[in-house]
Amino acid sequence: MAADSRTPRLAVLIDADNTSARIASGLFEEIAKIGEASVRRIYGDFSGASLKGWSDILSTHAIIPHQNFAYVPGKNASDIALVIDAMDLLHSGRFDGFCLVSSDSDFTRLAARIREQGTDVYGFGAQKTPQSFRQACRRFIYTENLLPEAPKPDKAEPLEAAQSKALKPPSSATPLIRKAIDQLEEGSDWAPLSRIGQLLVNLFSDFDPRTYGHEKLRDLVEKTGAFEIKKEEGRGVYIRAKPSGGKPSTQKKPSA
């Protein structure tokens, strides 16, 4: 296989103190969409009962535990060990990306440093994760979307039930989608949905249709009620913003 076509190699580093073991299956399913989890390490004090949830499933997901005793309250040896390992792995040059699994803003500088090296960082953390860490990652996935009970609108669960468990209402995605449309210079008020999807992730590292109760971006766009959608044969799906009055817009964007 050619070097440029191989599956990206990823180093997965999990902060057990700030991550629920309930996300484990969803986490590695999500990581598999990005690349191969070549390294799987987890950091914490596994001598107590607080991390028993992780201890019970380490072998199931081939995760290597790194025991760090909490000798001094308030001092997190696990964080230090994770950072040291991350830098060692980074300088080995063997990995195409890092998956940092934590809701702790202390890893913001680590994520930024890895990206300075030209290596992608994918963050996984709860919705409470500070913006500084979320934005330091190329992409940030909310762990609430990885839980077994997370909304799965395209599965057997009714759409209404899935939306009721969404982290945010679909309408809150409207200004984000509008901003992505404004970033395009297409010479028309119609924008290709595929380009919008790419821009949304570039502009907002934590953007994910699942956060709003939908698996697909098109379904989310339609649910907001703020956009028109059209499908062109052989060209894909296009959208444009409705004006405040709700009527189709006829205004064209000026050419660049």
PDB file of N, CA, C and O in Angstrom, residues 31 66 132 217:
ATOM      1  N   ILE A  31     -13.378   7.025  16.755  1.00  0.00           N
ATOM      2  CA  ILE A  31     -11.972   7.121  16.363  1.00  0.00           C
ATOM      3  C   ILE A  31     -11.705   6.302  15.100  1.00  0.00           C
ATOM      4  O   ILE A  31     -10.894   6.693  14.246  1.00  0.00           O
ATOM      5  N   HIS A  66      -1.960   3.235  32.709  1.00  0.00           N
ATOM      6  CA  HIS A  66      -0.762   3.797  33.326  1.00  0.00           C
ATOM      7  C   HIS A  66      -1.148   4.259  34.722  1.00  0.00           C
ATOM      8  O   HIS A  66      -1.827   5.280  34.893  1.00  0.00           O
ATOM      9  N   SER A 132     -11.279  27.018  25.362  1.00  0.00           N
ATOM     10  CA  SER A 132      -9.854  27.082  25.020  1.00  0.00           C
ATOM     11  C   SER A 132      -9.341  25.727  24.535  1.00  0.00           C
ATOM     12  O   SER A 132      -8.613  25.651  23.541  1.00  0.00           O
ATOM     13  N   LEU A 217     -26.051  16.407   8.323  1.00  0.00           N
ATOM     14  CA  LEU A 217     -26.117  17.862   8.249  1.00  0.00           C
ATOM     15  C   LEU A 217     -27.348  18.312   7.475  1.00  0.00           C
ATOM     16  O   LEU A 217     -28.003  19.282   7.865  1.00  0.00           O
TER      17      LEU A 217
END
